[in-house]
Amino acid sequence: MTQTTRARPRDTAASEFGIGLATASVLVVDDEPGIRNFIMKILRPVVGRIEQAANAEAASRLLDANHYDIVILDNVMPGTTGLEWLGEQRKLGFFADTILITAFADMDTAIEAMRAGAVDFVLKPFRSNQILNAVARCVDRVNLRRENYLLKHELASGNTQVRARLLGSSPEIAQIRATLERAAPLPTPVLLTGDTGTGKEVGARALHLMSDRAEKPFVPINCATISGESIEADLFGRILQDPAGRTVRQDGLFMNANGGTLFMDEIIELPHPVQASLLRVIEHQRVRPVGSSREVPLDLRFIFATNGDLLAAVSDGRFRADLFHRINVLNVQMPKLKDRIGDLKELALMFIQQISQSLGVSPLALSEGVLLHMSRYDWPGNVRELRNLVERSLIVGEWPAEFAATGSDAEVAAVDSLAAVERRHILTVLDACDGNRAEAARRLGVSRKTIDRKCAMWND
């Protein structure tokens, strides 16, 4: 009976304040042991990690060695005030949200606290729910700030149309899907290679969704589009002075992606000076923002991609050999669309459905004739070119002349008939053989008479 009574406050607190607290790390800085112990007793059941410091010096040592999401700080302490200590720490690199504890509710203290960077303050004497509410507000504020940052980043990078469905049943895609499933639960970096438009980001998102980080952020970065002058600050964050002389912290993409997956596309374009910093982040899972003397621990899954030749870049001195070997643990080569023609129908039908709904236009029929013309095309732009073709055709209301069907071809159903698959495959091979039926029969492993009979049947 006693055990149940003790467990109930933990369950109630967890349900009332959400699961976000369960991963938060908190540092309590107060010179009064009674207050420290009271706060520790309140928060220990609901936060991920909590530590305490009796003075500013001890708190500084803890900050040098650890990262905290939230610092609960007493303002009146021997030697220096909490606000003075906070201002000093922000210049060194202070990456926590601060809740100030104060016995004074005057406006001057509140203004000073906000200027020093405190996000909330609690008046003494306080009750347990006041501390819990303040910490929960901090966690909500951090999550909202991160979501807004990542949403703006995704909108600016134009990735809103990318979907994480790795479609297709061809042997090539089936093998890639099996490889990603094996890699999903592991922390190993993955390098996706392949031509432009082959779906490297789709593969990265699929890997993220297969992993235990699926509910955490997936942050794509195109290294070719980030400004060379600001790339370190954009990636690692920075500390700078605002016009009023206050120290301002700006979290970068790495810190905002913490806990999730970071996808770095066009990694071959990453400036050489930044490559050493990236190597350190991958190996140690810690990042040092620009202008900071402290490192911040990270928990990130790294996925990289390029359509360039990384080995050639290493030979030319444009890419560090040690970074190449660190990211090239598991290399997944995304196939060209022409090498997975069997997936054309599924991809085209998906694009027709998605884009017609998005644009509010009527879908186009995907007939056997259209699909046959598509299967004969080389697709230099791969899956991205197919998507663009579908969108352009939906806008004008018809397929281009080179893809349009001739005659009364039946519309392709969601599942092909065996006869339709056979016809499309034989005609595709014939086209590849420039109409040479003997060569086509040899490639297909059938007799020349079989090819003649099929062609005669289709021409009737």
Coordinates of C-alpha atoms in Angstrom, one line a residue:
M1 CA 0.0 0.0 0.0
T2 CA 2.8 2.4 0.9
Q3 CA 4.6 1.7 -2.4
T4 CA 1.5 2.5 -4.4
T5 CA 1.1 5.8 -2.6
R6 CA 4.7 6.7 -3.3
A7 CA 4.4 5.8 -7.0
R8 CA 1.2 7.8 -7.5
P9 CA 2.8 11.3 -7.4
R10 CA 5.4 10.3 -10.1
D11 CA 2.6 9.0 -12.4
T12 CA 0.5 12.1 -11.8
A13 CA 3.4 14.5 -12.4
A14 CA 4.4 12.6 -15.6
S15 CA 0.9 12.7 -17.0
E16 CA 0.2 16.3 -16.1
F17 CA 3.5 17.8 -17.3
G18 CA 4.1 15.5 -20.3
I19 CA 7.0 13.2 -21.4
G20 CA 9.2 16.2 -22.5
L21 CA 10.5 16.5 -18.9
A22 CA 11.7 12.9 -18.9
T23 CA 14.7 13.8 -21.1
A24 CA 15.5 17.2 -19.6
S25 CA 18.7 17.7 -17.6
V26 CA 18.6 20.3 -14.8
L27 CA 21.2 22.0 -12.6
V28 CA 20.1 23.6 -9.3
V29 CA 22.3 26.4 -8.0
D30 CA 21.5 27.6 -4.5
D31 CA 23.6 28.2 -1.4
E32 CA 20.8 27.0 0.9
P33 CA 20.8 23.2 1.3
G34 CA 17.1 23.1 2.3
I35 CA 16.0 24.8 -0.9
R36 CA 18.3 22.6 -3.1
N37 CA 17.0 19.4 -1.5
F38 CA 13.4 20.6 -1.8
I39 CA 13.8 21.3 -5.5
M40 CA 15.7 18.0 -6.0
K41 CA 13.0 16.1 -4.3
I42 CA 10.3 17.7 -6.6
L43 CA 12.1 17.2 -9.9
R44 CA 14.0 14.0 -9.5
P45 CA 11.0 11.8 -10.3
V46 CA 10.1 13.6 -13.5
V47 CA 13.3 14.8 -15.2
G48 CA 15.9 12.8 -16.9
R49 CA 18.9 14.1 -14.9
I50 CA 19.3 16.6 -12.1
E51 CA 22.4 17.8 -10.2
Q52 CA 23.1 20.5 -7.7
A53 CA 25.7 23.1 -6.8
A54 CA 26.1 25.1 -3.6
N55 CA 27.8 28.1 -5.1
A56 CA 28.8 29.8 -8.4
E57 CA 32.2 28.2 -8.5
A58 CA 30.9 24.7 -8.2
A59 CA 28.2 25.5 -10.8
S60 CA 30.9 26.7 -13.2
R61 CA 32.9 23.5 -12.9
L62 CA 29.7 21.4 -13.6
L63 CA 29.0 23.6 -16.7
D64 CA 32.5 23.0 -18.0
A65 CA 32.0 19.2 -17.8
N66 CA 28.3 18.8 -18.6
H67 CA 25.4 20.2 -20.6
Y68 CA 22.1 21.2 -18.9
D69 CA 18.8 22.1 -20.6
I70 CA 17.7 24.1 -17.6
V71 CA 19.4 25.9 -14.7
I72 CA 17.5 26.8 -11.6
L73 CA 19.5 29.7 -10.2
D74 CA 19.2 31.6 -6.9
N75 CA 19.9 35.2 -7.3
V76 CA 21.3 36.0 -3.8
M77 CA 24.4 33.9 -3.1
P78 CA 27.7 34.7 -1.3
G79 CA 30.4 36.3 -3.5
T80 CA 28.4 37.1 -6.6
T81 CA 24.7 37.3 -7.5
G82 CA 23.1 34.8 -9.7
L83 CA 22.5 37.4 -12.4
E84 CA 26.2 38.5 -12.4
W85 CA 27.3 34.8 -12.6
L86 CA 24.8 34.2 -15.4
G87 CA 26.1 37.2 -17.4
E88 CA 29.7 35.9 -17.1
Q89 CA 28.7 32.4 -18.1
R90 CA 26.9 33.5 -21.2
K91 CA 30.1 35.1 -22.5
L92 CA 31.9 31.7 -22.1
G93 CA 29.1 29.7 -23.6
F94 CA 25.9 29.1 -21.7
F95 CA 23.4 26.9 -23.5
A96 CA 20.6 26.4 -20.9
D97 CA 17.4 28.1 -20.2
T98 CA 17.5 29.8 -16.7
I99 CA 14.8 30.0 -14.1
L100 CA 15.8 32.6 -11.5
I101 CA 14.7 32.2 -7.8
T102 CA 14.3 35.5 -6.1
A103 CA 12.7 36.9 -2.9
F104 CA 12.1 40.3 -4.6
A105 CA 9.2 40.9 -7.0
D106 CA 10.2 44.4 -8.0
M107 CA 10.2 45.5 -11.6
D108 CA 13.9 46.3 -11.6
T109 CA 14.9 42.7 -10.7
A110 CA 12.6 41.3 -13.4
I111 CA 14.0 43.6 -16.1
E112 CA 17.6 42.8 -15.0
A113 CA 16.8 39.1 -15.1
M114 CA 15.4 39.3 -18.6
R115 CA 18.4 41.3 -19.8
A116 CA 20.8 38.7 -18.3
G117 CA 19.0 36.0 -20.2
A118 CA 16.7 34.4 -17.6
V119 CA 13.5 33.1 -19.2
D120 CA 11.4 32.8 -16.0
F121 CA 11.6 33.5 -12.3
V122 CA 10.0 32.1 -9.3
L123 CA 9.3 34.0 -6.1
K124 CA 10.3 32.8 -2.7
P125 CA 8.7 31.1 -0.8
F126 CA 7.4 28.8 -3.6
R127 CA 5.4 25.6 -3.8
S128 CA 6.3 22.4 -5.6
N129 CA 3.8 23.0 -8.5
Q130 CA 5.4 26.5 -9.2
I131 CA 8.8 24.8 -9.8
L132 CA 7.2 22.1 -11.9
N133 CA 5.2 24.6 -13.9
A134 CA 8.3 26.7 -14.5
V135 CA 10.4 23.8 -15.7
A136 CA 7.6 22.5 -17.9
R137 CA 7.3 26.0 -19.5
C138 CA 11.0 25.9 -20.2
V139 CA 10.8 22.5 -21.9
D140 CA 7.8 23.6 -24.0
R141 CA 9.6 26.8 -25.0
V142 CA 12.7 24.9 -26.1
N143 CA 10.6 22.4 -28.1
L144 CA 8.6 25.3 -29.7
R145 CA 11.8 27.2 -30.6
R146 CA 13.3 24.1 -32.2
E147 CA 10.1 23.3 -34.2
N148 CA 9.9 26.9 -35.5
Y149 CA 13.6 26.9 -36.4
L150 CA 13.4 23.6 -38.2
L151 CA 10.2 24.5 -40.0
K152 CA 11.7 27.7 -41.3
H153 CA 14.8 25.8 -42.4
E154 CA 12.8 23.2 -44.3
L155 CA 10.6 25.8 -46.0
A156 CA 13.7 27.8 -47.0
S157 CA 15.4 24.7 -48.4
G158 CA 12.4 23.7 -50.5
N159 CA 12.2 20.2 -49.0
T160 CA 8.5 20.2 -48.3
Q161 CA 7.6 17.9 -51.3
V162 CA 10.0 15.2 -50.3
R163 CA 8.3 12.0 -49.1
A164 CA 9.8 9.2 -47.1
R165 CA 8.2 6.3 -49.0
L166 CA 10.8 4.3 -50.8
L167 CA 8.5 2.9 -53.5
G168 CA 9.2 0.1 -55.8
S169 CA 9.5 -3.7 -55.9
S170 CA 12.4 -4.1 -58.2
P171 CA 15.4 -6.2 -57.0
E172 CA 17.5 -3.1 -56.7
I173 CA 15.1 -1.3 -54.4
A174 CA 14.3 -4.4 -52.5
Q175 CA 18.0 -4.8 -51.7
I176 CA 18.3 -1.2 -50.6
R177 CA 15.3 -1.5 -48.4
A178 CA 16.7 -4.6 -46.7
T179 CA 20.1 -2.8 -46.2
L180 CA 18.4 0.2 -44.6
E181 CA 16.3 -2.0 -42.3
R182 CA 19.5 -3.6 -41.0
A183 CA 21.2 -0.3 -40.5
A184 CA 18.2 1.5 -38.9
P185 CA 18.8 0.5 -35.3
L186 CA 22.5 1.2 -35.4
P187 CA 24.4 4.5 -34.8
T188 CA 26.6 3.9 -37.9
P189 CA 26.9 6.7 -40.4
V190 CA 25.4 6.0 -43.8
L191 CA 26.6 7.4 -47.1
L192 CA 24.0 7.5 -49.9
T193 CA 25.5 7.9 -53.4
G194 CA 24.0 8.0 -56.9
D195 CA 23.1 10.4 -59.7
T196 CA 21.0 13.5 -59.2
G197 CA 17.3 12.7 -58.8
T198 CA 17.7 9.0 -57.8
G199 CA 16.1 9.6 -54.4
K200 CA 18.9 9.9 -51.9
E201 CA 16.9 12.1 -49.6
V202 CA 13.9 9.8 -49.8
G203 CA 16.2 7.0 -48.8
A204 CA 17.6 9.0 -45.9
R205 CA 14.1 9.8 -44.6
A206 CA 13.1 6.2 -45.0
L207 CA 16.1 5.2 -42.9
H208 CA 15.1 7.8 -40.2
L209 CA 11.5 6.5 -40.1
M210 CA 12.8 2.9 -39.7
S211 CA 14.9 3.9 -36.7
D212 CA 14.0 4.5 -33.1
R213 CA 14.5 8.2 -33.8
A214 CA 11.4 8.4 -36.0
E215 CA 9.6 10.7 -33.6
K216 CA 12.6 13.0 -33.4
P217 CA 13.7 15.7 -35.9
F218 CA 14.9 14.8 -39.4
V219 CA 17.1 17.8 -40.5
P220 CA 18.3 17.9 -44.1
I221 CA 21.2 20.2 -45.0
N222 CA 22.4 20.9 -48.6
C223 CA 26.0 21.7 -48.2
A224 CA 26.1 23.3 -51.6
T225 CA 23.6 26.0 -50.7
I226 CA 24.9 27.2 -47.4
S227 CA 26.9 30.3 -47.5
G228 CA 30.6 29.7 -47.1
E229 CA 30.9 32.7 -44.8
S230 CA 28.2 31.6 -42.4
I231 CA 28.4 27.8 -42.7
E232 CA 30.1 27.2 -39.3
A233 CA 27.6 29.4 -37.4
D234 CA 24.7 27.8 -39.3
L235 CA 25.9 24.3 -38.5
F236 CA 27.5 24.7 -35.0
G237 CA 25.7 27.8 -33.7
R238 CA 27.4 30.8 -32.3
I239 CA 27.6 33.3 -29.4
L240 CA 27.7 37.0 -30.3
Q241 CA 27.0 40.5 -28.9
D242 CA 23.8 42.3 -29.8
P243 CA 23.7 46.0 -30.4
A244 CA 22.9 46.6 -26.7
G245 CA 26.0 44.7 -25.7
R246 CA 24.2 41.6 -24.4
T247 CA 25.5 38.2 -25.1
V248 CA 23.2 36.3 -27.5
R249 CA 23.1 32.6 -28.1
Q250 CA 22.1 31.3 -31.5
D251 CA 21.7 27.5 -31.8
G252 CA 22.8 26.0 -35.1
L253 CA 21.3 23.1 -37.1
F254 CA 23.3 20.5 -35.2
M255 CA 21.9 21.5 -31.8
N256 CA 18.4 21.9 -33.1
A257 CA 18.6 18.4 -34.6
N258 CA 19.8 16.9 -31.3
G259 CA 18.2 13.5 -30.6
G260 CA 17.3 13.0 -34.2
T261 CA 18.9 12.5 -37.6
L262 CA 21.1 14.9 -39.5
F263 CA 21.1 14.4 -43.3
M264 CA 24.0 16.2 -45.1
D265 CA 23.4 16.2 -48.8
E266 CA 26.2 17.2 -51.3
I267 CA 28.7 16.5 -48.6
I268 CA 31.4 16.8 -51.2
E269 CA 30.7 20.6 -51.3
L270 CA 31.5 21.1 -47.6
P271 CA 34.3 23.7 -47.3
H272 CA 37.6 22.1 -46.4
P273 CA 38.1 24.2 -43.2
V274 CA 34.8 22.9 -41.8
Q275 CA 35.5 19.3 -42.6
A276 CA 37.8 18.9 -39.6
S277 CA 35.2 20.3 -37.3
L278 CA 32.6 17.9 -38.7
L279 CA 34.9 15.0 -38.2
R280 CA 35.3 15.9 -34.5
V281 CA 31.5 16.2 -34.1
I282 CA 31.0 12.8 -35.7
E283 CA 33.7 11.1 -33.6
H284 CA 33.0 12.8 -30.2
Q285 CA 29.3 13.7 -30.5
R286 CA 30.1 17.2 -29.2
V287 CA 29.9 20.6 -30.9
R288 CA 31.6 23.8 -30.0
P289 CA 29.6 26.9 -31.2
V290 CA 31.5 29.7 -32.8
G291 CA 32.7 32.1 -30.1
S292 CA 32.2 29.6 -27.3
S293 CA 34.8 28.1 -25.0
R294 CA 32.5 25.2 -24.1
E295 CA 31.3 22.2 -26.0
V296 CA 27.8 20.9 -26.0
P297 CA 27.1 17.1 -26.2
L298 CA 25.0 15.8 -29.0
D299 CA 23.0 12.7 -29.8
L300 CA 22.8 12.6 -33.6
R301 CA 22.5 10.0 -36.3
F302 CA 24.4 11.1 -39.4
I303 CA 23.4 10.3 -43.0
F304 CA 25.4 11.7 -45.9
A305 CA 24.8 11.9 -49.6
T306 CA 26.6 13.0 -52.7
N307 CA 26.3 12.6 -56.5
G308 CA 30.0 13.4 -56.9
D309 CA 33.2 11.2 -56.8
L310 CA 34.4 11.5 -53.2
L311 CA 37.5 9.4 -53.9
A312 CA 38.5 11.8 -56.7
A313 CA 37.9 14.7 -54.3
V314 CA 40.2 13.0 -51.8
S315 CA 42.9 12.5 -54.4
D316 CA 42.6 16.2 -55.4
G317 CA 42.8 17.4 -51.8
R318 CA 39.3 18.8 -51.8
F319 CA 38.0 16.3 -49.3
R320 CA 39.8 15.1 -46.2
A321 CA 40.8 11.4 -46.4
D322 CA 40.1 10.8 -42.7
L323 CA 36.5 12.3 -43.0
F324 CA 35.9 10.2 -46.1
H325 CA 36.8 7.0 -44.3
R326 CA 34.7 8.0 -41.3
I327 CA 31.5 8.6 -43.3
N328 CA 32.1 5.7 -45.8
V329 CA 31.3 2.9 -43.3
L330 CA 28.1 1.9 -45.1
N331 CA 27.7 3.0 -48.7
V332 CA 24.3 2.6 -50.3
Q333 CA 24.2 3.2 -54.1
M334 CA 20.8 4.5 -55.3
P335 CA 20.1 3.1 -58.7
K336 CA 19.2 5.1 -61.8
L337 CA 15.6 5.0 -62.9
K338 CA 16.5 3.3 -66.2
D339 CA 17.9 0.5 -64.1
R340 CA 14.6 0.0 -62.2
I341 CA 12.1 0.4 -65.0
G342 CA 9.9 -2.1 -63.3
D343 CA 9.1 0.6 -60.7
L344 CA 7.9 3.1 -63.2
K345 CA 4.2 2.4 -62.9
E346 CA 4.2 2.6 -59.1
L347 CA 6.2 5.8 -59.1
A348 CA 4.1 7.4 -61.8
L349 CA 0.8 6.5 -60.2
M350 CA 2.0 7.9 -56.9
F351 CA 3.0 11.2 -58.5
I352 CA -0.2 11.5 -60.4
Q353 CA -2.2 11.0 -57.2
Q354 CA -0.2 13.3 -55.0
I355 CA 0.3 16.2 -57.5
S356 CA -3.3 16.2 -58.8
Q357 CA -4.6 16.5 -55.3
S358 CA -2.0 19.2 -54.4
L359 CA -2.8 21.2 -57.5
G360 CA -6.5 20.6 -57.5
V361 CA -6.6 19.3 -61.1
S362 CA -8.0 16.1 -62.6
P363 CA -5.6 13.2 -62.8
L364 CA -4.4 11.9 -66.1
A365 CA -4.9 8.3 -67.2
L366 CA -1.8 6.2 -67.3
S367 CA -2.3 3.9 -70.2
E368 CA -0.2 1.0 -71.4
G369 CA 1.0 3.1 -74.4
V370 CA 2.1 6.0 -72.1
L371 CA 3.9 3.5 -69.8
L372 CA 5.5 1.8 -72.7
H373 CA 6.9 5.1 -74.0
M374 CA 8.1 5.9 -70.5
S375 CA 9.9 2.6 -70.3
R376 CA 11.8 3.3 -73.5
Y377 CA 13.0 6.7 -72.3
D378 CA 16.5 7.0 -70.8
W379 CA 15.5 9.3 -67.8
P380 CA 18.8 11.2 -67.4
G381 CA 17.1 13.2 -64.5
N382 CA 15.9 9.9 -62.9
V383 CA 12.9 9.9 -60.5
R384 CA 13.0 13.7 -60.1
E385 CA 12.6 14.1 -63.9
L386 CA 9.6 11.6 -63.8
R387 CA 8.0 13.7 -61.1
N388 CA 8.5 16.9 -63.1
L389 CA 7.1 15.3 -66.2
V390 CA 4.0 14.2 -64.3
E391 CA 3.5 17.7 -62.8
R392 CA 4.0 19.5 -66.1
S393 CA 1.5 17.1 -67.8
L394 CA -1.1 17.6 -65.1
I395 CA -0.9 21.3 -65.5
V396 CA -1.4 21.3 -69.3
G397 CA -3.9 18.4 -69.1
E398 CA -2.2 15.9 -71.4
W399 CA 1.0 13.9 -71.8
P400 CA 3.7 15.2 -74.1
A401 CA 3.6 14.0 -77.7
E402 CA 6.7 11.7 -77.2
F403 CA 4.9 9.9 -74.3
A404 CA 1.3 10.1 -75.5
A405 CA -0.4 6.8 -76.2
T406 CA -1.5 5.9 -79.8
G407 CA -4.8 4.0 -80.3
S408 CA -7.2 2.9 -77.6
D409 CA -4.8 1.7 -74.9
A410 CA -6.5 0.7 -71.7
E411 CA -5.7 2.6 -68.5
V412 CA -3.2 1.0 -66.2
A413 CA -4.8 -0.4 -63.1
A414 CA -3.2 -0.4 -59.6
V415 CA -2.0 -3.9 -60.3
D416 CA -0.8 -5.0 -63.7
S417 CA -2.1 -8.0 -65.4
L418 CA 0.4 -10.6 -66.3
A419 CA -0.2 -10.1 -70.0
A420 CA 0.4 -6.3 -69.7
V421 CA 3.7 -6.8 -67.9
E422 CA 4.8 -9.4 -70.5
R423 CA 3.9 -7.1 -73.4
R424 CA 5.7 -4.1 -71.9
H425 CA 8.8 -6.1 -71.1
I426 CA 9.1 -7.7 -74.5
L427 CA 8.6 -4.4 -76.3
T428 CA 11.1 -2.7 -74.1
V429 CA 13.8 -5.3 -74.9
L430 CA 12.9 -5.2 -78.6
D431 CA 13.3 -1.4 -78.5
A432 CA 16.7 -1.9 -76.8
C433 CA 17.7 -4.3 -79.6
D434 CA 16.6 -1.8 -82.4
G435 CA 13.9 -4.2 -83.4
N436 CA 16.1 -7.2 -83.9
R437 CA 13.8 -10.0 -82.9
A438 CA 16.5 -12.7 -82.9
E439 CA 18.7 -10.7 -80.5
A440 CA 15.6 -9.9 -78.3
A441 CA 14.7 -13.6 -78.2
R442 CA 18.3 -14.4 -77.1
R443 CA 18.2 -11.8 -74.3
L444 CA 14.8 -13.0 -73.1
G445 CA 15.7 -16.7 -73.3
V446 CA 12.8 -17.6 -75.6
S447 CA 12.6 -18.7 -79.2
R448 CA 12.4 -16.4 -82.2
K449 CA 9.0 -17.9 -83.0
T450 CA 7.6 -16.9 -79.6
I451 CA 8.6 -13.3 -80.3
D452 CA 7.0 -13.4 -83.8
R453 CA 3.8 -14.9 -82.4
K454 CA 3.5 -12.3 -79.6
C455 CA 4.2 -9.3 -82.0
A456 CA 1.6 -10.6 -84.5
M457 CA -1.0 -10.9 -81.7
W458 CA -0.4 -7.4 -80.5
N459 CA -0.5 -6.0 -84.1
D460 CA -3.9 -7.6 -84.7

